Coordinates of C-alpha atoms in Angstrom, one line a residue:
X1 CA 11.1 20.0 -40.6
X2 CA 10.2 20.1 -36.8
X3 CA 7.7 17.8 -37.4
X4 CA 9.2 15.2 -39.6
X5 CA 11.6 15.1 -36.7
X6 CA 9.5 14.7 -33.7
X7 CA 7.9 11.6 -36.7
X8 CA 11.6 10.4 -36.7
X9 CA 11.6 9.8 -32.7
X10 CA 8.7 8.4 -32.4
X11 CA 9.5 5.9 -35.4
X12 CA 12.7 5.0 -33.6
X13 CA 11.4 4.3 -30.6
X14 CA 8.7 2.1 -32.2
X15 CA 11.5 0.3 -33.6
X16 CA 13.4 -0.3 -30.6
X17 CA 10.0 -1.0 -28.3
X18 CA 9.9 -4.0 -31.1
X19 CA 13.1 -5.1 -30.6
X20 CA 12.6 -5.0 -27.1
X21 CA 9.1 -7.4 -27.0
X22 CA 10.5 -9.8 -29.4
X23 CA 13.4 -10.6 -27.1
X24 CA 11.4 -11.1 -24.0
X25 CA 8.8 -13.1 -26.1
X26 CA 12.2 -15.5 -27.0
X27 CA 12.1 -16.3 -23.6
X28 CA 9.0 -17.4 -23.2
X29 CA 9.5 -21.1 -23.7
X30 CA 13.0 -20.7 -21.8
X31 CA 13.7 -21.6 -18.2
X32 CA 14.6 -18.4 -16.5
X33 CA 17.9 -19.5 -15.0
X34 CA 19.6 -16.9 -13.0
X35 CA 23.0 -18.9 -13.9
X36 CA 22.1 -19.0 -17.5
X37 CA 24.3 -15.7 -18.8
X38 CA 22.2 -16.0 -22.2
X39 CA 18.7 -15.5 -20.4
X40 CA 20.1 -12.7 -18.5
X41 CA 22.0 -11.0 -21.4
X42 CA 18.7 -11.3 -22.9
X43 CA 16.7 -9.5 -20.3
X44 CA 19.4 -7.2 -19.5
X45 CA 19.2 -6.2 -23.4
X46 CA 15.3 -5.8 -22.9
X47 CA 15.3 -3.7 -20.2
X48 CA 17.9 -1.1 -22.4
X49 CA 15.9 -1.2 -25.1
X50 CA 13.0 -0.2 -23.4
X51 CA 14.3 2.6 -21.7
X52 CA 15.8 3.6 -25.2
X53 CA 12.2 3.9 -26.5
X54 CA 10.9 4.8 -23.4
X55 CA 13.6 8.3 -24.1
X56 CA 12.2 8.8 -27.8
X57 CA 9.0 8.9 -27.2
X58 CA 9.4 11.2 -24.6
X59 CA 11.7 13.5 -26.9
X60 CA 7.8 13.4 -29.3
X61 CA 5.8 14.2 -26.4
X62 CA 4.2 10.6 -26.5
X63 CA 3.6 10.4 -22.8
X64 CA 1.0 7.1 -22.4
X65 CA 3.9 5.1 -24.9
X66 CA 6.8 6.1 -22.6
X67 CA 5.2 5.3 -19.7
X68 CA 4.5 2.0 -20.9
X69 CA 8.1 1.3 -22.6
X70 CA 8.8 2.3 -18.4
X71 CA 6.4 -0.2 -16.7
X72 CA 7.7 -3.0 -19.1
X73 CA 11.6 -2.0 -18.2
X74 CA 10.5 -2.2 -14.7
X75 CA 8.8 -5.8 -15.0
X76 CA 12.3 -6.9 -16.6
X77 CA 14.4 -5.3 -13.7
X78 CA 12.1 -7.0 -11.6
X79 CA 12.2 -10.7 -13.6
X80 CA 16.1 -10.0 -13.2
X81 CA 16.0 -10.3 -9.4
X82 CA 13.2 -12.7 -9.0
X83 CA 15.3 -15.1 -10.9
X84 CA 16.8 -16.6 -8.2
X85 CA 13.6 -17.4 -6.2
X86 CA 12.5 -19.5 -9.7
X87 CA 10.1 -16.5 -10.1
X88 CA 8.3 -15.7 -13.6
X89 CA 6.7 -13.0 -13.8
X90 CA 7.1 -12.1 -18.0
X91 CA 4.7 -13.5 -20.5
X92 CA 2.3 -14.5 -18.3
X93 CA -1.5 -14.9 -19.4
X94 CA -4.3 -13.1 -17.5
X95 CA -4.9 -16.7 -15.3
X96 CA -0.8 -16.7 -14.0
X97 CA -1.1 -12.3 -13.6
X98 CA -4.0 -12.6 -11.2
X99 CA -2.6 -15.8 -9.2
X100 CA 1.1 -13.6 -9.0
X101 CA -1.3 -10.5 -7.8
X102 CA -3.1 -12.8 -5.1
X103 CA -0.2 -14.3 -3.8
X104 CA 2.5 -12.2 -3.6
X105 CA 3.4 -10.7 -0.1
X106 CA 5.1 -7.5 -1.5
X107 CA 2.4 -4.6 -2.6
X108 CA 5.2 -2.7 -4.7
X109 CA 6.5 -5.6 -6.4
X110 CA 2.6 -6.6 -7.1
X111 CA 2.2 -3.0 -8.5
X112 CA 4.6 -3.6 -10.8
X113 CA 3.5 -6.4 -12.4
X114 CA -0.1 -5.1 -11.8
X115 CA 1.0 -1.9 -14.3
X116 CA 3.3 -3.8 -16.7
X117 CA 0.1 -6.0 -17.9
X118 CA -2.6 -3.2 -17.3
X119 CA -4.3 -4.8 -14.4
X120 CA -4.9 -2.0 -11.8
X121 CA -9.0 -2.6 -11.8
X122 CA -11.0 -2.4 -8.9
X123 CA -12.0 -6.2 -8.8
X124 CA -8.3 -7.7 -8.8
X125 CA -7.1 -5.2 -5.9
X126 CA -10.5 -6.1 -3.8
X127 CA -9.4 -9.7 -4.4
X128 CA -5.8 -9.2 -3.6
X129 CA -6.6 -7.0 -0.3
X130 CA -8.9 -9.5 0.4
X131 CA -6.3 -12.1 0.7
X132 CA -3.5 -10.6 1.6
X133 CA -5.4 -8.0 4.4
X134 CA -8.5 -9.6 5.4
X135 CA -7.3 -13.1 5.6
X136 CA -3.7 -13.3 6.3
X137 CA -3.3 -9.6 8.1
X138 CA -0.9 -8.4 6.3
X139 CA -1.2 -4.7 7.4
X140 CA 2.4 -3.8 6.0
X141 CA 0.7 -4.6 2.4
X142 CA -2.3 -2.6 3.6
X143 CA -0.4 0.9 4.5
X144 CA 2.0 0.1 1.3
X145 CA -1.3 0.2 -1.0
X146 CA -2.7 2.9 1.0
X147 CA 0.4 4.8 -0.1
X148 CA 0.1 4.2 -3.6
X149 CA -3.2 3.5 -4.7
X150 CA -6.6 5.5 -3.0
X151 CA -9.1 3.2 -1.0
X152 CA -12.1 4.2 -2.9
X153 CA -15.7 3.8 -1.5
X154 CA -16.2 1.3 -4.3
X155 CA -13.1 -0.7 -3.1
X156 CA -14.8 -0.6 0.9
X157 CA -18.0 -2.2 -0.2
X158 CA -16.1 -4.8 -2.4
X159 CA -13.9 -6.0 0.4
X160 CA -17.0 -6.2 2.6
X161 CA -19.2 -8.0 0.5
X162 CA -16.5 -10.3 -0.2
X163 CA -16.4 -10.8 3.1
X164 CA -20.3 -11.3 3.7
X165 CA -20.0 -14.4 1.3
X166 CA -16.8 -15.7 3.0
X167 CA -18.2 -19.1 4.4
X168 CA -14.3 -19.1 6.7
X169 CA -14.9 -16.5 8.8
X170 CA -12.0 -16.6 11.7
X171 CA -12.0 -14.6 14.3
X172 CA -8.7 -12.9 13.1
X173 CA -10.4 -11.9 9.6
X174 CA -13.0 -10.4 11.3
X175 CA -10.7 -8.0 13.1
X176 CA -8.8 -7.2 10.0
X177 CA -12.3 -6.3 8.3
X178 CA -13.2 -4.1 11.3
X179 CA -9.4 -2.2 11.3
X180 CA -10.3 -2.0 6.8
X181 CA -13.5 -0.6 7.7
X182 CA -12.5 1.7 10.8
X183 CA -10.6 3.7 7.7
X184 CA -13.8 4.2 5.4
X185 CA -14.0 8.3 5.8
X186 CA -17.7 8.1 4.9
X187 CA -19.3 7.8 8.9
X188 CA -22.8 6.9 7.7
X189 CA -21.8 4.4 5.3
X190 CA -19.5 2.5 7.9
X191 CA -21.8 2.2 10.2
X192 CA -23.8 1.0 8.2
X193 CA -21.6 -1.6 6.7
X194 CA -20.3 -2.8 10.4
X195 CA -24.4 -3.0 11.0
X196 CA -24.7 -4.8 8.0
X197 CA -21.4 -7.5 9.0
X198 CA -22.9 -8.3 12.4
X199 CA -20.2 -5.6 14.4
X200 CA -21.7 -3.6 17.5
X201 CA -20.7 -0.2 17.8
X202 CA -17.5 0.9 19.5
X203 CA -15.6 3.8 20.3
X204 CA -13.0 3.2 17.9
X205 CA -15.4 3.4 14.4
X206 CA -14.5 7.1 14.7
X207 CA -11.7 8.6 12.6
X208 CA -8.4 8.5 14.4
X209 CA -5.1 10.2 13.4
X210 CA -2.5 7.6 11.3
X211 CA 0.6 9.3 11.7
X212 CA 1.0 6.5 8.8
X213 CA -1.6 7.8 6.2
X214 CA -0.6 11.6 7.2
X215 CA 3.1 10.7 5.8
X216 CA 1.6 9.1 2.8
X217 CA -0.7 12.0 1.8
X218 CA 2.5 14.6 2.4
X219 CA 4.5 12.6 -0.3
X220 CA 1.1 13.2 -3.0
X221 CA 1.3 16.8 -2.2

């Protein structure tokens, strides 16, 4: 009996996850007017219906579905405030995901859509800290990711052979790349990758305290 209810939740919530896809797939084809009350009924409707299966699964212990019935109702809360910037960020295809990734200014906003469509791999964030840190200094998206998401060893060498192939060097990028690098815990590897990039020694390629990155690995604890 237990467990043809536990069967019941989690065919309830499959039912309601349906419902919810099928009305942001309407829109699709549909300008996303902020002034349009039937587009934002429609997401508004979405975004309930995903938290609605989002709770059933939860009450069957399906953990990886309700987390993704959450990561969708996020993307539509999001879609519902980006509508007045003429902002799409629902049913996009993989080319218009990475291009949103690359050129939005705000990390959180980017994590968002990164989780929603499943596109928190290595490769994309090197790209987007590429472009957003490296090249335009964005150091507010920097700490923001730095918060969220862990700067793996993998991630250092990506950003700097990204930048070894850059053909733009400025000035300015290579000081970003040298502040990226001055964070690389591993001392034998970041000297070796500031040797490799053409940087001299300096006083300041060894660790100093980021009241910043102290706050931000409190708030994992």
């Amino acid at each position: 009996m237990v467990a043809g209810k536990f069967l019941m939740y989690r065919e309830q919530a499959k039912a309601i996850e349906e419902q919810a896809k099928q009305l942001v797939k309407s829109l699709k084809r549909k300008k996303l007017d902020a002034s349009n009350p039937d587009v934002v009924k429609t997401l508004k409707n979405a975004y309930s219906y995903y938290q609605d299966a989002a709770a059933s699964y939860s009450k069957d212990d399906c953990l990886t579905s309700t987390e993704q019935c959450m990561s969708q109702a996020r993307l539509v809360a999001l879609q519902l405030s980006m509508m007045k910037n003429d902002i799409r960020i629902i049913n996009l295809d993989n080319k218009a995901v990475l291009r949103f990734l690359q050129e939005h200014s705000i990390f959180y906003e980017a994590l968002i859509v990164a989780d929603a469509y499943k596109s928190r791999v290595l490769i994309e964030w090197a790209v987007n800290l590429y472009h957003r840190v490296i090249l335009a200094g964005d150091l507010r998206y920097y700490n923001d990711y730095k918060c969220a998401l862990p700067m793996t060893v993998s991630l250092f060498q990506e950003l700097a052979s990204k930048y070894r192939r850059d053909q733009h060097k400025t000035q300015q990028s290579a000081h970003n790349m040298r502040l990226v690098l001055n964070d690389l815990p591993d001392l034998s590897l970041r000297h070796k990758l500031l040797h490799d990039l053409g940087y001299g020694y300096h006083i300041s390629d060894q660790p100093t305290f980021n009241p910043e990155e102290f706050i931000c690995d409190i708030s994992r604890l």
